[in-house]
mmCIF file of C-alpha atoms in Angstrom:
data_model
loop_
_atom_site.group_PDB
_atom_site.id
_atom_site.type_symbol
_atom_site.label_atom_id
_atom_site.label_comp_id
_atom_site.label_asym_id
_atom_site.label_seq_id
_atom_site.Cartn_x
_atom_site.Cartn_y
_atom_site.Cartn_z
ATOM 1 C CA MET A 135 -18.635 -81.874 -15.147
ATOM 2 C CA GLU A 136 -21.460 -79.604 -17.197
ATOM 3 C CA ASN A 137 -20.094 -76.392 -18.241
ATOM 4 C CA TRP A 138 -20.531 -73.248 -16.860
ATOM 5 C CA LEU A 139 -20.178 -71.105 -19.317
ATOM 6 C CA VAL A 140 -20.605 -70.802 -22.864
ATOM 7 C CA LEU A 141 -19.360 -67.884 -25.740
ATOM 8 C CA GLU A 142 -21.767 -68.700 -29.193
ATOM 9 C CA GLN A 143 -20.698 -66.765 -31.759
ATOM 10 C CA LEU A 144 -19.235 -64.916 -29.715
ATOM 11 C CA SER A 145 -16.850 -61.842 -32.016
ATOM 12 C CA LYS A 146 -16.072 -58.205 -31.157
ATOM 13 C CA THR A 147 -14.018 -55.803 -34.385
ATOM 14 C CA TYR A 148 -12.588 -52.601 -34.160
ATOM 15 C CA TYR A 149 -13.445 -49.340 -35.835
ATOM 16 C CA LYS A 150 -11.872 -46.457 -36.654
ATOM 17 C CA LYS A 151 -14.342 -43.215 -37.241
ATOM 18 C CA ARG A 152 -13.531 -40.736 -39.082
ATOM 19 C CA LEU A 153 -14.666 -37.668 -39.982
ATOM 20 C CA PHE A 154 -17.819 -37.275 -43.256
ATOM 21 C CA LYS A 155 -16.304 -40.965 -44.228
ATOM 22 C CA PRO A 156 -16.906 -44.600 -44.288
ATOM 23 C CA ARG A 157 -15.987 -45.919 -40.547
ATOM 24 C CA GLU A 158 -12.451 -47.784 -41.389
ATOM 25 C CA LYS A 159 -12.069 -51.732 -39.022
ATOM 26 C CA MET A 160 -8.893 -51.447 -37.212
ATOM 27 C CA ASP A 161 -6.872 -54.480 -36.218
ATOM 28 C CA GLY A 162 -7.751 -56.413 -33.636
ATOM 29 C CA GLY A 163 -11.075 -58.089 -32.165
ATOM 30 C CA LEU A 164 -12.391 -61.246 -32.838
ATOM 31 C CA LYS A 165 -13.250 -63.400 -35.191
ATOM 32 C CA PRO A 166 -16.487 -65.464 -34.648
ATOM 33 C CA PHE A 167 -16.094 -68.444 -31.783
ATOM 34 C CA SER A 168 -18.082 -71.081 -29.774
ATOM 35 C CA LEU A 169 -16.675 -72.464 -26.812
ATOM 36 C CA CYS A 170 -17.862 -74.760 -23.896
ATOM 37 C CA ILE A 171 -16.222 -74.305 -20.467
ATOM 38 C CA SER A 172 -16.843 -76.777 -18.027
ATOM 39 C CA GLU A 173 -13.530 -76.789 -16.189
ATOM 40 C CA GLU A 174 -13.823 -73.713 -13.510
ATOM 41 C CA ILE A 175 -9.607 -73.240 -14.177
ATOM 42 C CA ILE A 176 -9.257 -71.262 -17.358
ATOM 43 C CA GLY A 177 -6.294 -69.930 -18.727
ATOM 44 C CA ILE A 178 -5.931 -67.615 -22.122
ATOM 45 C CA LEU A 179 -2.745 -66.932 -23.299
ATOM 46 C CA GLY A 180 -1.038 -65.449 -26.644
ATOM 47 C CA GLU A 181 1.045 -62.225 -28.448
ATOM 48 C CA SER A 182 0.343 -59.525 -28.006
ATOM 49 C CA GLY A 183 -2.539 -58.452 -29.838
ATOM 50 C CA SER A 184 -4.143 -61.694 -29.989
ATOM 51 C CA GLY A 185 -6.861 -61.186 -28.172
ATOM 52 C CA LYS A 186 -7.070 -62.238 -24.677
ATOM 53 C CA THR A 187 -7.952 -58.762 -23.061
ATOM 54 C CA THR A 188 -11.122 -58.061 -25.385
ATOM 55 C CA LEU A 189 -12.608 -61.810 -24.485
ATOM 56 C CA ALA A 190 -11.556 -60.783 -20.911
ATOM 57 C CA LYS A 191 -13.507 -57.669 -21.490
ATOM 58 C CA LEU A 192 -16.415 -59.095 -23.288
ATOM 59 C CA ILE A 193 -17.473 -62.155 -20.805
ATOM 60 C CA ALA A 194 -16.809 -59.719 -18.108
ATOM 61 C CA GLY A 195 -18.955 -57.087 -19.244
ATOM 62 C CA ILE A 196 -17.518 -54.283 -20.078
ATOM 63 C CA GLU A 197 -17.661 -54.731 -23.552
ATOM 64 C CA LYS A 198 -19.395 -55.441 -26.096
ATOM 65 C CA PRO A 199 -19.693 -58.088 -28.717
ATOM 66 C CA ASP A 200 -20.822 -57.032 -32.912
ATOM 67 C CA LYS A 201 -24.589 -57.032 -33.308
ATOM 68 C CA GLY A 202 -25.779 -60.376 -34.009
ATOM 69 C CA SER A 203 -22.672 -62.448 -33.198
ATOM 70 C CA GLY A 204 -24.027 -64.185 -30.095
ATOM 71 C CA GLU A 205 -23.968 -64.774 -26.965
ATOM 72 C CA ILE A 206 -22.383 -65.242 -23.473
ATOM 73 C CA ILE A 207 -24.333 -67.779 -21.252
ATOM 74 C CA PHE A 208 -23.623 -68.174 -18.027
ATOM 75 C CA LYS A 209 -25.123 -71.642 -16.094
ATOM 76 C CA LEU A 210 -23.258 -71.985 -12.668
ATOM 77 C CA ASN A 211 -24.398 -73.600 -9.884
ATOM 78 C CA GLU A 212 -26.393 -70.999 -7.831
ATOM 79 C CA PRO A 213 -28.488 -68.356 -8.331
ATOM 80 C CA LEU A 214 -26.913 -65.288 -9.481
ATOM 81 C CA LYS A 215 -27.377 -61.764 -7.109
ATOM 82 C CA GLN A 216 -26.298 -59.652 -9.244
ATOM 83 C CA LYS A 217 -27.106 -59.974 -13.790
ATOM 84 C CA ASN A 218 -23.443 -59.999 -13.831
ATOM 85 C CA PRO A 219 -21.076 -61.913 -12.455
ATOM 86 C CA VAL A 220 -17.951 -61.119 -13.819
ATOM 87 C CA SER A 221 -15.595 -58.663 -11.286
ATOM 88 C CA MET A 222 -12.521 -58.543 -13.039
ATOM 89 C CA ILE A 223 -9.116 -57.254 -11.331
ATOM 90 C CA PHE A 224 -6.703 -55.773 -14.880
ATOM 91 C CA GLN A 225 -2.886 -55.670 -14.308
ATOM 92 C CA GLU A 226 -2.693 -51.956 -13.585
ATOM 93 C CA TYR A 227 -4.356 -52.621 -10.298
ATOM 94 C CA THR A 228 -2.876 -49.522 -8.918
ATOM 95 C CA SER A 229 -5.317 -47.341 -10.472
ATOM 96 C CA ALA A 230 -7.832 -49.467 -10.552
ATOM 97 C CA ILE A 231 -8.719 -47.780 -6.092
ATOM 98 C CA ASN A 232 -9.054 -44.256 -6.294
ATOM 99 C CA PRO A 233 -5.586 -42.265 -4.506
ATOM 100 C CA ASP A 234 -8.313 -39.924 -2.896
ATOM 101 C CA PHE A 235 -10.350 -42.798 -1.431
ATOM 102 C CA THR A 236 -9.636 -45.414 2.897
ATOM 103 C CA ILE A 237 -8.808 -48.961 1.777
ATOM 104 C CA GLU A 238 -12.628 -48.623 3.945
ATOM 105 C CA LYS A 239 -14.965 -46.205 1.592
ATOM 106 C CA ALA A 240 -13.619 -48.684 -1.386
ATOM 107 C CA LEU A 241 -14.799 -51.264 -0.222
ATOM 108 C CA VAL A 242 -18.262 -49.914 1.600
ATOM 109 C CA GLU A 243 -19.271 -48.873 -2.446
ATOM 110 C CA SER A 244 -18.955 -52.676 -3.310
ATOM 111 C CA VAL A 245 -21.124 -54.164 0.228
ATOM 112 C CA SER A 246 -25.106 -54.380 -0.578
ATOM 113 C CA LYS A 247 -26.879 -51.539 0.076
ATOM 114 C CA ASN A 248 -29.189 -52.837 1.775
ATOM 115 C CA ASN A 249 -26.620 -53.579 4.864
ATOM 116 C CA LYS A 250 -26.155 -51.476 7.994
ATOM 117 C CA THR A 251 -23.191 -49.426 8.650
ATOM 118 C CA GLN A 252 -22.256 -52.033 11.471
ATOM 119 C CA GLU A 253 -23.082 -55.708 9.368
ATOM 120 C CA THR A 254 -21.326 -53.296 6.255
ATOM 121 C CA LYS A 255 -18.075 -52.809 8.898
ATOM 122 C CA GLU A 256 -17.234 -56.106 9.984
ATOM 123 C CA LYS A 257 -17.768 -58.493 6.606
ATOM 124 C CA ILE A 258 -15.226 -55.743 5.178
ATOM 125 C CA ILE A 259 -13.597 -56.861 7.468
ATOM 126 C CA THR A 260 -14.052 -60.920 7.549
ATOM 127 C CA VAL A 261 -13.780 -60.547 3.431
ATOM 128 C CA LEU A 262 -10.044 -58.196 4.307
ATOM 129 C CA ASN A 263 -8.676 -61.411 6.758
ATOM 130 C CA LYS A 264 -9.788 -63.639 5.000
ATOM 131 C CA VAL A 265 -7.385 -62.313 1.066
ATOM 132 C CA GLY A 266 -4.921 -61.938 4.257
ATOM 133 C CA LEU A 267 -4.703 -58.404 5.501
ATOM 134 C CA SER A 268 -5.332 -56.431 8.512
ATOM 135 C CA GLU A 269 -8.556 -53.683 9.637
ATOM 136 C CA GLU A 270 -5.574 -51.552 10.028
ATOM 137 C CA LEU A 271 -5.774 -51.250 6.618
ATOM 138 C CA LEU A 272 -8.640 -49.460 6.264
ATOM 139 C CA ASP A 273 -8.092 -45.778 7.725
ATOM 140 C CA LYS A 274 -4.769 -46.035 4.582
ATOM 141 C CA LYS A 275 -5.223 -44.876 1.406
ATOM 142 C CA PRO A 276 -3.769 -46.092 -1.593
ATOM 143 C CA ARG A 277 -0.034 -44.705 -1.530
ATOM 144 C CA ASN A 278 0.663 -45.973 2.015
ATOM 145 C CA LEU A 279 -0.230 -50.016 0.413
ATOM 146 C CA SER A 280 2.307 -52.008 -1.371
ATOM 147 C CA GLY A 281 1.408 -53.805 -4.445
ATOM 148 C CA GLY A 282 0.810 -56.858 -3.243
ATOM 149 C CA GLN A 283 -2.446 -55.439 -0.988
ATOM 150 C CA ILE A 284 -3.418 -53.052 -3.620
ATOM 151 C CA GLN A 285 -4.589 -56.336 -5.507
ATOM 152 C CA ARG A 286 -5.372 -57.877 -2.527
ATOM 153 C CA VAL A 287 -8.141 -55.383 -1.217
ATOM 154 C CA CYS A 288 -9.473 -55.001 -5.452
ATOM 155 C CA ILE A 289 -9.593 -58.810 -4.138
ATOM 156 C CA ALA A 290 -11.487 -58.492 -0.940
ATOM 157 C CA ARG A 291 -13.767 -55.682 -3.235
ATOM 158 C CA SER A 292 -14.210 -58.472 -6.286
ATOM 159 C CA ILE A 293 -15.678 -60.695 -3.689
ATOM 160 C CA LEU A 294 -17.790 -57.841 -1.717
ATOM 161 C CA THR A 295 -19.511 -57.704 -4.823
ATOM 162 C CA GLU A 296 -20.535 -61.333 -4.394
ATOM 163 C CA ALA A 297 -18.712 -61.746 -7.948
ATOM 164 C CA LYS A 298 -18.754 -65.916 -8.528
ATOM 165 C CA VAL A 299 -16.776 -65.163 -11.837
ATOM 166 C CA LEU A 300 -13.215 -63.412 -10.954
ATOM 167 C CA ILE A 301 -11.273 -63.097 -13.843
ATOM 168 C CA LEU A 302 -6.985 -61.867 -14.126
ATOM 169 C CA ASP A 303 -6.060 -59.683 -16.368
ATOM 170 C CA GLU A 304 -2.106 -60.480 -16.193
ATOM 171 C CA ALA A 305 -2.751 -59.340 -12.177
ATOM 172 C CA PHE A 306 0.444 -61.746 -11.160
ATOM 173 C CA SER A 307 2.969 -60.222 -13.730
ATOM 174 C CA SER A 308 4.568 -57.145 -11.299
ATOM 175 C CA LEU A 309 4.992 -59.634 -8.452
ATOM 176 C CA ASP A 310 7.861 -61.626 -7.947
ATOM 177 C CA LEU A 311 7.623 -65.472 -7.646
ATOM 178 C CA PHE A 312 8.086 -66.135 -4.223
ATOM 179 C CA ASN A 313 4.355 -63.148 -3.947
ATOM 180 C CA VAL A 314 3.072 -65.031 -6.893
ATOM 181 C CA ASP A 315 2.658 -69.166 -5.266
ATOM 182 C CA ARG A 316 1.718 -66.581 -2.628
ATOM 183 C CA MET A 317 -1.087 -65.099 -4.471
ATOM 184 C CA LEU A 318 -1.378 -68.547 -5.492
ATOM 185 C CA GLU A 319 -2.357 -70.482 -2.762
ATOM 186 C CA LEU A 320 -4.497 -67.534 -1.342
ATOM 187 C CA LEU A 321 -7.357 -67.819 -4.302
ATOM 188 C CA LEU A 322 -7.414 -72.028 -4.231
ATOM 189 C CA ALA A 323 -8.567 -71.385 -0.523
ATOM 190 C CA LEU A 324 -11.677 -68.366 -1.606
ATOM 191 C CA LYS A 325 -12.352 -70.685 -4.720
ATOM 192 C CA LYS A 326 -12.705 -73.364 -2.472
ATOM 193 C CA GLU A 327 -14.248 -71.266 0.277
ATOM 194 C CA PHE A 328 -16.104 -68.623 -1.924
ATOM 195 C CA ASN A 329 -17.252 -71.359 -5.252
ATOM 196 C CA LEU A 330 -15.160 -69.904 -7.412
ATOM 197 C CA TYR A 331 -14.412 -70.070 -10.645
ATOM 198 C CA TYR A 332 -11.261 -68.003 -12.332
ATOM 199 C CA ILE A 333 -10.432 -66.941 -15.327
ATOM 200 C CA VAL A 334 -6.669 -65.710 -16.171
ATOM 201 C CA VAL A 335 -5.603 -63.891 -19.225
ATOM 202 C CA THR A 336 -1.338 -63.862 -19.438
ATOM 203 C CA HIS A 337 1.186 -64.486 -22.087
ATOM 204 C CA ASN A 338 2.543 -66.679 -18.843
ATOM 205 C CA LEU A 339 1.998 -70.211 -19.865
ATOM 206 C CA GLU A 340 4.463 -71.995 -17.645
ATOM 207 C CA LEU A 341 1.686 -70.026 -14.320
ATOM 208 C CA ALA A 342 -0.779 -70.934 -16.188
ATOM 209 C CA THR A 343 0.036 -73.879 -17.215
ATOM 210 C CA TYR A 344 0.522 -75.038 -13.880
ATOM 211 C CA PHE A 345 -3.646 -73.171 -12.164
ATOM 212 C CA CYS A 346 -5.160 -73.902 -14.555
ATOM 213 C CA ASP A 347 -7.539 -76.654 -15.454
ATOM 214 C CA LYS A 348 -7.332 -76.198 -19.453
ATOM 215 C CA LEU A 349 -5.877 -73.816 -21.776
ATOM 216 C CA ILE A 350 -7.401 -70.997 -24.333
ATOM 217 C CA PHE A 351 -5.441 -70.328 -27.299
ATOM 218 C CA LEU A 352 -5.733 -67.313 -29.065
ATOM 219 C CA LYS A 353 -3.823 -65.852 -32.560
ATOM 220 C CA GLU A 354 -4.382 -62.653 -34.025
ATOM 221 C CA GLY A 355 -7.734 -62.661 -33.047
ATOM 222 C CA HIS A 356 -8.231 -66.454 -34.152
ATOM 223 C CA LEU A 357 -9.158 -69.197 -31.309
ATOM 224 C CA GLU A 358 -6.091 -71.499 -32.107
ATOM 225 C CA GLU A 359 -6.675 -74.166 -30.082
ATOM 226 C CA VAL A 360 -8.780 -75.822 -26.786
ATOM 227 C CA ILE A 361 -6.674 -78.192 -24.435
ATOM 228 C CA GLU A 362 -6.646 -79.327 -20.592
ATOM 229 C CA THR A 363 -3.703 -78.816 -19.264
ATOM 230 C CA SER A 364 -3.129 -82.625 -18.125
ATOM 231 C CA GLN A 365 -2.521 -82.385 -22.205
ATOM 232 C CA LEU A 366 -0.521 -79.370 -23.774
ATOM 233 C CA MET A 367 2.420 -81.042 -24.845
ATOM 234 C CA HIS A 368 0.287 -82.917 -26.752
ATOM 235 C CA ALA A 369 -1.351 -79.035 -28.257
ATOM 236 C CA LYS A 370 -1.729 -79.378 -32.096
ATOM 237 C CA SER A 371 -1.567 -75.890 -33.469
ATOM 238 C CA ALA A 372 2.236 -75.271 -34.179
ATOM 239 C CA TYR A 373 1.413 -71.398 -32.463
ATOM 240 C CA VAL A 374 1.060 -73.620 -29.550
ATOM 241 C CA GLN A 375 3.710 -75.334 -30.313
ATOM 242 C CA ALA A 376 5.953 -72.577 -30.666
ATOM 243 C CA LEU A 377 5.473 -71.151 -27.360
ATOM 244 C CA ILE A 378 6.213 -74.491 -25.443
ATOM 245 C CA ASP A 379 9.686 -74.351 -26.871
ATOM 246 C CA ALA A 380 10.070 -70.471 -26.480
ATOM 247 C CA GLN A 381 8.987 -72.023 -22.157
ATOM 248 C CA ILE A 382 11.085 -74.620 -21.962
#
């Protein structure tokens, strides 16, 4: 398989600004590393503070890498309709939609302005149905929906933006096992239909092992190990082995 994501000497340093004093380095961030990814579903794992979300935000373009640190290159198989092909779905997805917006208004913002009003609504209804939701929800506000429904709305919004890479940042942590299973089935169906790539940020090794093709382990901002899921039991890192033992 060809690489679809290339990270070249990527790093991120956070600083604390101090009045009349030189800025001071803060904990967190990422130390320089390079990586090529060909698998279409990858997991980013590590303990709290390991740099998981920082890496995800860099890939999504939400944060910028250190000046001169390298670059992030997407090599997707089809022409991109937008400069940044990434959409990120956060753990706190309940705050991802303006509480004063109806679901329809929240989704209309994601559709190309070139579409006519009727075409826009038809497209929204089609995608809403694809994620297992009824058009009857369009007039409702976020407070009238369950957490699982809001999460599906966020996925629909990502598809409507024509993103090709979806980053799920601890997006399953608030769901019970039944709904996690249903969500994973949905994501696999959407991946096939819309030719999507997934990056799953999680501390849940069991979930990542089930869903992802390749796993990236971070520790204190360092790239600890990259391994195919099928080879996980042969991990060389003592840190990764400890994470495995903790889940067994």
